[in-house]
Coordinates of C-alpha atoms and ligand atoms in Angstrom, one line a residue:
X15 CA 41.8 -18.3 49.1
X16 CA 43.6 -21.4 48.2
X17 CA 45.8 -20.9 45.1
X18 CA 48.1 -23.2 43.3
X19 CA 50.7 -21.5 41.1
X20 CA 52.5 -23.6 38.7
X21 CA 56.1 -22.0 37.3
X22 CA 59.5 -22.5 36.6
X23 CA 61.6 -23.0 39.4
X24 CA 64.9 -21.8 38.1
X25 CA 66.8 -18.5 37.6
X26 CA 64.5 -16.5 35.5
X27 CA 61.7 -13.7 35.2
X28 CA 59.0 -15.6 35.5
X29 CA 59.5 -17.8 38.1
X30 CA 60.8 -15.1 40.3
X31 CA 57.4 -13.4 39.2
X32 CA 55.5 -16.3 40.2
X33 CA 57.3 -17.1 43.3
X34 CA 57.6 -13.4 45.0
X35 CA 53.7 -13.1 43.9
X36 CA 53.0 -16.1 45.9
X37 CA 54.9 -15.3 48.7
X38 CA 53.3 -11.8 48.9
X39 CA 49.6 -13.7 48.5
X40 CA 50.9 -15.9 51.1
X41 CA 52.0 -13.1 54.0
X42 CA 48.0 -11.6 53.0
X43 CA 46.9 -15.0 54.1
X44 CA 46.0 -16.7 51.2
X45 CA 47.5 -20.5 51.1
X46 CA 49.4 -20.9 48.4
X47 CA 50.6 -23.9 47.0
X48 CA 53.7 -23.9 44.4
X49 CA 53.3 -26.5 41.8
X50 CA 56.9 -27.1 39.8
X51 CA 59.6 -29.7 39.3
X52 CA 61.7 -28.1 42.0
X53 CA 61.9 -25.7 44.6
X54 CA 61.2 -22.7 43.5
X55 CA 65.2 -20.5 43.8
X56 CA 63.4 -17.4 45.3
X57 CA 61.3 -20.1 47.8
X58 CA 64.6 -20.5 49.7
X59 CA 62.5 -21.4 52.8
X60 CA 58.5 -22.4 53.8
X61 CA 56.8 -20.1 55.6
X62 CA 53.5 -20.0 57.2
X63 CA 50.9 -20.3 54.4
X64 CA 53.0 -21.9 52.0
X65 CA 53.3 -25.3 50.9
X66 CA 55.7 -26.8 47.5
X67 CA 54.5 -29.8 45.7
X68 CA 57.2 -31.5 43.5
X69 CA 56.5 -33.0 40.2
X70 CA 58.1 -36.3 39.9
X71 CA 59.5 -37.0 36.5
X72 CA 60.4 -40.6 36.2
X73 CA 62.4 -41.9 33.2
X74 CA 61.5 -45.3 31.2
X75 CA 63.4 -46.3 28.7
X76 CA 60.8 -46.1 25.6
X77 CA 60.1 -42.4 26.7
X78 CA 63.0 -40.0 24.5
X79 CA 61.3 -37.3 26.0
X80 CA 59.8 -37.9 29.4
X81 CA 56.1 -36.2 28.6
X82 CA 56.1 -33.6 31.5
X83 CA 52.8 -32.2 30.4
X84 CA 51.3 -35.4 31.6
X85 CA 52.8 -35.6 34.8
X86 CA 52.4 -32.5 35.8
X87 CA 48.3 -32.7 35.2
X88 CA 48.3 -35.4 37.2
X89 CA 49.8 -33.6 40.1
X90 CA 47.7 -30.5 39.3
X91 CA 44.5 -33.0 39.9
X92 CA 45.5 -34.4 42.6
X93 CA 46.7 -31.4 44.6
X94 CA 43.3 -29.8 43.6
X95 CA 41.9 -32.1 44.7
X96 CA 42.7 -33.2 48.1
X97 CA 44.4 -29.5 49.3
X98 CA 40.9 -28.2 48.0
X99 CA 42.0 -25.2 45.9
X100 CA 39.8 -22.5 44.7
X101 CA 42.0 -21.5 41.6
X102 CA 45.4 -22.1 39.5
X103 CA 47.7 -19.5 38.6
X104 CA 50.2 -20.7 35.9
X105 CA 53.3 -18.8 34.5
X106 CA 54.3 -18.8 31.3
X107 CA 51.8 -20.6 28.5
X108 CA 54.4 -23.2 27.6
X109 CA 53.2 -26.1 28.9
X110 CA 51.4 -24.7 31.8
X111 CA 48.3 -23.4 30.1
X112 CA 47.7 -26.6 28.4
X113 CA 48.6 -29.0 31.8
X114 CA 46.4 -26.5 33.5
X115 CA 43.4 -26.8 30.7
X116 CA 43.2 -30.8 31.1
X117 CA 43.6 -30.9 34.9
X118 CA 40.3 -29.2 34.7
X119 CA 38.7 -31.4 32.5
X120 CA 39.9 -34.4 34.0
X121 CA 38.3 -33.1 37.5
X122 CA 34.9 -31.9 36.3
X123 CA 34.5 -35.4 35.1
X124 CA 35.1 -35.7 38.8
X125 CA 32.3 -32.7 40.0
X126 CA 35.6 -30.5 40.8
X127 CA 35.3 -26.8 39.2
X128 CA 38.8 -25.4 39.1
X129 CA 39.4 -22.0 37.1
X130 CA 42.5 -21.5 35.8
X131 CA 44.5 -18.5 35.2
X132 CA 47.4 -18.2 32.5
X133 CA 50.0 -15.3 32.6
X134 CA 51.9 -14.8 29.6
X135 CA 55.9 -13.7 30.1
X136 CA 57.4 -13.3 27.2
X137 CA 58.9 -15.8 25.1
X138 CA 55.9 -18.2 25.2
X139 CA 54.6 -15.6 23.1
X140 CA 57.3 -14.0 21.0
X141 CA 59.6 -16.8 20.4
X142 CA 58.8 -20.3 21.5
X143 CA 55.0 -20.0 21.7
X144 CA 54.7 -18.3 18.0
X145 CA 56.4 -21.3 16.4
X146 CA 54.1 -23.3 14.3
X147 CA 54.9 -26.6 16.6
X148 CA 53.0 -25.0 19.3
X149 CA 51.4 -22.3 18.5
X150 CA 48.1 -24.7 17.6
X151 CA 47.9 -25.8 21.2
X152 CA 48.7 -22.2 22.6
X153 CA 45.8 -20.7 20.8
X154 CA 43.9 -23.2 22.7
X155 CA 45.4 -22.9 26.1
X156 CA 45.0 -18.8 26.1
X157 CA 41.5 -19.2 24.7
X158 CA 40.4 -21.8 27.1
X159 CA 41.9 -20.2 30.4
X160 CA 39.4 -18.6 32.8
X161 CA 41.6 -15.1 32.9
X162 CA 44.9 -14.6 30.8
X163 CA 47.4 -11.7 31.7
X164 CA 50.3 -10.5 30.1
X165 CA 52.7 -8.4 32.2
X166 CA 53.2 -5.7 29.4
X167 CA 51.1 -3.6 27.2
X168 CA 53.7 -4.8 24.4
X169 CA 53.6 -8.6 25.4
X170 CA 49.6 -8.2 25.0
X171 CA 50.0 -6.6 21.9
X172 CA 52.3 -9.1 20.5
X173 CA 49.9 -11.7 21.5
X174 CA 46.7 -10.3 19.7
X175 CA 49.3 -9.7 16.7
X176 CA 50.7 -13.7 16.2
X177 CA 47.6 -15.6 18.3
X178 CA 43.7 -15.8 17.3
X179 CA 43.1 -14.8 20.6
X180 CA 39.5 -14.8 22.2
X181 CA 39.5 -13.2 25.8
X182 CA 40.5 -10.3 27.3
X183 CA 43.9 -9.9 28.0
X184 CA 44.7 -7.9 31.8
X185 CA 48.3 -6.1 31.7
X186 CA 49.6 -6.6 35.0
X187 CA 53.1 -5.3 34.9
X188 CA 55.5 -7.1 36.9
X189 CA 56.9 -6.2 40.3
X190 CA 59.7 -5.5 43.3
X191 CA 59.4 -5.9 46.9
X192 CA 61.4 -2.6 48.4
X193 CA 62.2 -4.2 51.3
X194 CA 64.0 -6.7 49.5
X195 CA 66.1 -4.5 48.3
X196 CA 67.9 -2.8 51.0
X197 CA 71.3 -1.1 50.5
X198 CA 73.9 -3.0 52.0
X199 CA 77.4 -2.2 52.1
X200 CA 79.0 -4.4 49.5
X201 CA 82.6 -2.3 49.4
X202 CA 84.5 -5.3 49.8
X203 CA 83.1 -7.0 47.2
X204 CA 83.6 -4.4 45.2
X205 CA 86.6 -3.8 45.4
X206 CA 87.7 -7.3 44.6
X207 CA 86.7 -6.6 41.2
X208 CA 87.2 -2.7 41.1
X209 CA 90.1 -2.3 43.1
X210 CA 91.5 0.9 41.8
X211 CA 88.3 2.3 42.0
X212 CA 86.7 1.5 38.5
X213 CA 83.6 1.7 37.2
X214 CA 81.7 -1.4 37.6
X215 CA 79.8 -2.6 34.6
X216 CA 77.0 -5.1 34.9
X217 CA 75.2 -7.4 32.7
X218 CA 72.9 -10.6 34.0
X219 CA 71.0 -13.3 32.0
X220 CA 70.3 -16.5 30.6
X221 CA 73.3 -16.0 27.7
X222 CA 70.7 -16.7 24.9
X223 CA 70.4 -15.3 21.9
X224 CA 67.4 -13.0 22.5
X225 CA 69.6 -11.3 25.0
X226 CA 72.7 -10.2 22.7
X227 CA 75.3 -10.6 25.3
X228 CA 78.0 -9.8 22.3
X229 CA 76.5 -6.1 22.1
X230 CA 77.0 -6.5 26.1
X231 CA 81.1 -6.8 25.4
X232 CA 81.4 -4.9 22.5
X233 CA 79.8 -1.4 24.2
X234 CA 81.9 -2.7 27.3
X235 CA 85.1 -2.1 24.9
X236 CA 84.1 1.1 23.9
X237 CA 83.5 2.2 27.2
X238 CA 86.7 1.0 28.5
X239 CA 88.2 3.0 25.6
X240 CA 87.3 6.0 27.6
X241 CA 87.1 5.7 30.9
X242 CA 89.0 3.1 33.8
X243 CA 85.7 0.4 33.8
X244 CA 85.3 -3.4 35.0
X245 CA 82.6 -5.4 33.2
X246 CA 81.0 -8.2 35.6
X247 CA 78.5 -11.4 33.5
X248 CA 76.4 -13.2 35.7
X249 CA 74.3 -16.0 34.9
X250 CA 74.7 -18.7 31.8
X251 CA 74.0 -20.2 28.9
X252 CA 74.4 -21.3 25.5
X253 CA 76.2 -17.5 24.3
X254 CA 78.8 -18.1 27.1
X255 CA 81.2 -19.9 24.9
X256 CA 81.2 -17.5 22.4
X257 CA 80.7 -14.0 24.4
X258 CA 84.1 -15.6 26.3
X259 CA 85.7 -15.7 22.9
X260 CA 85.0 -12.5 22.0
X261 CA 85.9 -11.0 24.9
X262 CA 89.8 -12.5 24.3
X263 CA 89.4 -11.3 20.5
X264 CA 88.3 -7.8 21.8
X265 CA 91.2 -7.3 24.3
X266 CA 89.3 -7.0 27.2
X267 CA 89.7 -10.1 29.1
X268 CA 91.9 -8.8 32.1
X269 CA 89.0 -6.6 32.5
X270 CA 86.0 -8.6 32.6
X271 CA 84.6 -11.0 35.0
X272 CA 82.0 -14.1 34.0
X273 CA 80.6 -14.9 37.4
X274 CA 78.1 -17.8 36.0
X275 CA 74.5 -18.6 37.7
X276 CA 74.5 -16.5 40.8
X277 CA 71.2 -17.2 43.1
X278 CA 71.0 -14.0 45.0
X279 CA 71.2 -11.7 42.6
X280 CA 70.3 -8.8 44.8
X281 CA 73.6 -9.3 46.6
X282 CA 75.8 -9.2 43.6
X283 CA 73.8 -6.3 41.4
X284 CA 74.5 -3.7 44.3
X285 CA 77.9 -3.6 43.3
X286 CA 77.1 -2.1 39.7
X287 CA 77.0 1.5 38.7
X288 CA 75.8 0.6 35.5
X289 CA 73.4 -2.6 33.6
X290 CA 73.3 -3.2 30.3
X291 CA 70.4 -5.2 29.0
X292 CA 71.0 -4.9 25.4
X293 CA 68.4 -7.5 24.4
X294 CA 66.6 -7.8 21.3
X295 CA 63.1 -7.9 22.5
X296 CA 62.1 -7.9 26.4
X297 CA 58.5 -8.0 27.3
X298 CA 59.2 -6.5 31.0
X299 CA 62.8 -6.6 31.7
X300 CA 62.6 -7.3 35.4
X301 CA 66.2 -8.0 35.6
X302 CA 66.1 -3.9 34.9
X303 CA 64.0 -3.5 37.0
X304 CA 65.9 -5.3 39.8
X305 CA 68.8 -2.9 38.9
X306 CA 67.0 -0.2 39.0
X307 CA 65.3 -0.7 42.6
X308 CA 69.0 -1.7 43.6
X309 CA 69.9 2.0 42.4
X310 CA 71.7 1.2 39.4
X311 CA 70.9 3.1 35.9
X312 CA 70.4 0.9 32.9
X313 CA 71.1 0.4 29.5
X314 CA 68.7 -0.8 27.3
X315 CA 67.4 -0.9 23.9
X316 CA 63.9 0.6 22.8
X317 CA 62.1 -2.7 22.3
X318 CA 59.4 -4.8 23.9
X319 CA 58.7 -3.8 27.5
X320 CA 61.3 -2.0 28.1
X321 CA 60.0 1.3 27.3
X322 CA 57.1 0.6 29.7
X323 CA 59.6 -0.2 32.8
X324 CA 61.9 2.6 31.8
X325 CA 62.5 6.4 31.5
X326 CA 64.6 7.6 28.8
X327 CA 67.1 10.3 30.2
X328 CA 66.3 9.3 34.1
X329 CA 66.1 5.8 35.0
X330 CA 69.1 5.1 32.6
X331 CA 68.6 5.1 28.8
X332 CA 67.1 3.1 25.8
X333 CA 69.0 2.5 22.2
X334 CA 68.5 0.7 19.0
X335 CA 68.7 -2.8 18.8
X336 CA 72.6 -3.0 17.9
X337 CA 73.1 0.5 18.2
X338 CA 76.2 -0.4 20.7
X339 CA 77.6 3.1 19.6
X340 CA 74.9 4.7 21.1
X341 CA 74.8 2.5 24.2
X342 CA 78.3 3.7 25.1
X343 CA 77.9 7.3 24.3
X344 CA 74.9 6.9 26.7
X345 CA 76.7 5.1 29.0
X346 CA 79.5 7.6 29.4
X347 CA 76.9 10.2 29.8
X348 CA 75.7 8.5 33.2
X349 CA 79.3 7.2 34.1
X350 CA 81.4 10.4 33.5
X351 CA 81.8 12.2 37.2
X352 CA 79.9 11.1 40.4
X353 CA 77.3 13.9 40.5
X354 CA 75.7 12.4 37.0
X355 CA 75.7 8.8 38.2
X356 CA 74.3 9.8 41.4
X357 CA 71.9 12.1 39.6
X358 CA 71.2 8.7 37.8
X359 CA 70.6 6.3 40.7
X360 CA 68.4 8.6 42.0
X361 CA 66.3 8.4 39.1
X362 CA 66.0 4.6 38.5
X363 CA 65.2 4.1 42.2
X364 CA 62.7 6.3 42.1
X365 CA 61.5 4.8 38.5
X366 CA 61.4 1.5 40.5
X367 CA 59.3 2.0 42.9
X368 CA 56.4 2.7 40.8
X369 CA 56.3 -1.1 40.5
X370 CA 56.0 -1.7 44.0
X371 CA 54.4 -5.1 44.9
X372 CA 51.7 -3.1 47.0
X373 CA 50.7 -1.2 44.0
X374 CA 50.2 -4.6 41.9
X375 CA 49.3 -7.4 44.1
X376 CA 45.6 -5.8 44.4
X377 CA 45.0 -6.6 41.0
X378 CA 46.0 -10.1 41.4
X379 CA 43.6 -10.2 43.8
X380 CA 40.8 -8.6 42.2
X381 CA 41.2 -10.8 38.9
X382 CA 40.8 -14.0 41.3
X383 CA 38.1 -12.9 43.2
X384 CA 36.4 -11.5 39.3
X385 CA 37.3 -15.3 38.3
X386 CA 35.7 -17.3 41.0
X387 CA 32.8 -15.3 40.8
X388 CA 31.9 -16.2 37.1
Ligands
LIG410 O1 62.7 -15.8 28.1 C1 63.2 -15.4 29.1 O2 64.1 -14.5 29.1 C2 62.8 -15.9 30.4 C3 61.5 -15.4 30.7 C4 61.2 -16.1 31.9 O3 60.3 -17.0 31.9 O4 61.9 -15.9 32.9 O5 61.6 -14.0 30.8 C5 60.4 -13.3 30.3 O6 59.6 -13.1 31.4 C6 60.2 -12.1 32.4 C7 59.2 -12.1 33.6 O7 57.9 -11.6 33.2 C8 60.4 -10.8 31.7 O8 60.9 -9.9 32.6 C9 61.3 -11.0 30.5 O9 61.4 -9.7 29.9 C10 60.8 -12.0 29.6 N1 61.9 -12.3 28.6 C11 61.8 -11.9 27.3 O10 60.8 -11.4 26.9 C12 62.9 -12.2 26.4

């Protein structure tokens, strides 16, 4: 098959989603063709089968806003077109679905039938898409795609709950790649941070609100109360000023490390003994998944996803939103000698792997082959 998937290149879920999914399609022999405004960060190289388009956005002075929607169609038509594709794949509704919707209309004025399928990630549902200044043109978009997945039971049922939604939404839960994963020996690293031997602390995302990064710090201080611990932030965003302040009002700067965007995560995370994902709604959480497959328990709260990608007592364990209390207690519970935290890794590795790629590509598969066949 030849597939075009249209995502976000950046640091996040859903272009990671996108990107491994399409590499994975790609080593299966299927051409794949990534359709974004950069190069995708997990695309680090081209391999066979795999070909990046770039979406040129120019600027002209009218323009406030440099219409991307528009831009993007056009390069949807035109790759289409002449790399003769037999189906799109876009991530995340927002404006994907809708770019995706009028490429097709512009090329069957043109005799070119080109299905479309939208997955839905999370906050194109729950907090952007919702919004009344798109949620008109998301209806639409989900209505009008050939296929529409969602990669939680949760995320599917918060779409049928805000969205007058027509077809049939497919979970497809999101994914790891094992081998990606391997355990390498990152002492050094660790001890940079840890050097007397300290619990090492992890928390990674895009610092926005939805994530609560201030619950992060605060169970972080309670922890340290008890037990010798290092607390290590990765990514950024717009919480970053203020989780930095609170981290000096709390008393636990000398303790705790913001790190800012790293690119291989999977290089960084294998120095954690613990992630805390605190968030107040998640519809997958594959950043605990990513823990988890790297063998580190996780802290989470009961909400969204979450209680879809975790198990409560084994892979780590869920809270209240806010309940930061609770997050500690649970956090010392898993932290407190070496047999329980090992006990621990055990049982989010072997959580993990129930979302192996081979287990979920086939249904990616199946859907495309169930699409070009209507
Ligand atoms: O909104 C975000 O946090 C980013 C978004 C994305 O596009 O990367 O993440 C969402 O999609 C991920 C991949 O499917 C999920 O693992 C995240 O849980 C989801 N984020 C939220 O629901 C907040």
């Amino acid at each position: 098959m030849r597939i075009g998937i249209v995502c976000y290149p950046t640091i996040g879920g859903s272009g990671v989603v996108a990107t491994e999914l399409g590499k994975a399609l790609a080593d299966k022999g299927h051409q794949v063709h990534f359709i974004t405004y950069d190069q995708p960060v997990r695309l680090s190289e081209l391999g066979k089968n795999i070909f990046y388009h770039e979406v040129m956005v120019s600027q002209y002075p009218l323009f406030q806003y440099t219409p991307y929607e528009l831009v993007l169609t056009s390069k949807l038509v035109d790759v289409v077109k002449h790399e003769k594709l037999d189906l799109l794949h876009v991530h995340y509704a927002i404006p994907h679905a809708s770019a995706a919707y009028m490429a097709q209309q512009i090329l069957k004025q043109q005799g070119i039938n080109i299905p479309f399928i939208t997955t839905l990630h999370g906050t194109d549902i729950t907090l952007v898409g919702k919004d009344p200044s798109f949620e008109p043109v998301i209806t639409f978009s989900i209505n009008n795609s050939n296929a529409v997945t969602a990669v939680s039971e949760s995320l599917k049922g918060d779409t049928l709950k805000n969205f007058d939604v027509e077809p049939e939404i497919q979970v497809i839960p999101n994914f790891i790649c094992p081998e990606w994963h391997q355990v390498i020996d990152n002492s050094e690293l660790k001890e940079t941070y840890a050097p007397n031997g300290e619990r090492v602390i992890m928390h990674m995302s895009n610092f926005r609100p939805v994530k609560r990064v201030h619950d992060v710090l605060k169970t972080f201080a309670l922890i340290r109360e008890k037990i010798p611990a290092k607390m290590i932030l990765v990514g950024d965003g717009p919480d970053r000023f203020s989780a930095e302040k609170m981290c000096r009002e709390l008393g636990t700067c000398q303790d705790t490390f913001f790190l800012g965007k790293v690119k291989d995560v999977e290089e960084v995370i294998d120095i954690a003994d613990l992630f805390v994902l605190p968030s107040q709604t998640e519809s997958f959480g594959l950043a605990a998944l990513e823990a988890m497959i790297s063998r580190v328990p996780v802290i989470a709260t009961n909400a969204g996803g979450l209680p879809e990608v975790m198990e409560q007592g084994v892979s780590g364990f869920m809270s209240e939103v806010g309940d930061v209390n609770d997050m500690a207690k649970n956090a010392l519970k898993i932290l407190k000698d070496d047999e329980s935290l090992e006990q621990f890794r055990a049982g989010a590795f072997k959580q993990a792997n129930k979302f192996d790629i081979k287990n979920i590509l086939p249904h990616y598969e199946n859907l495309y082959n169930n699409v070009l066949s209507q």
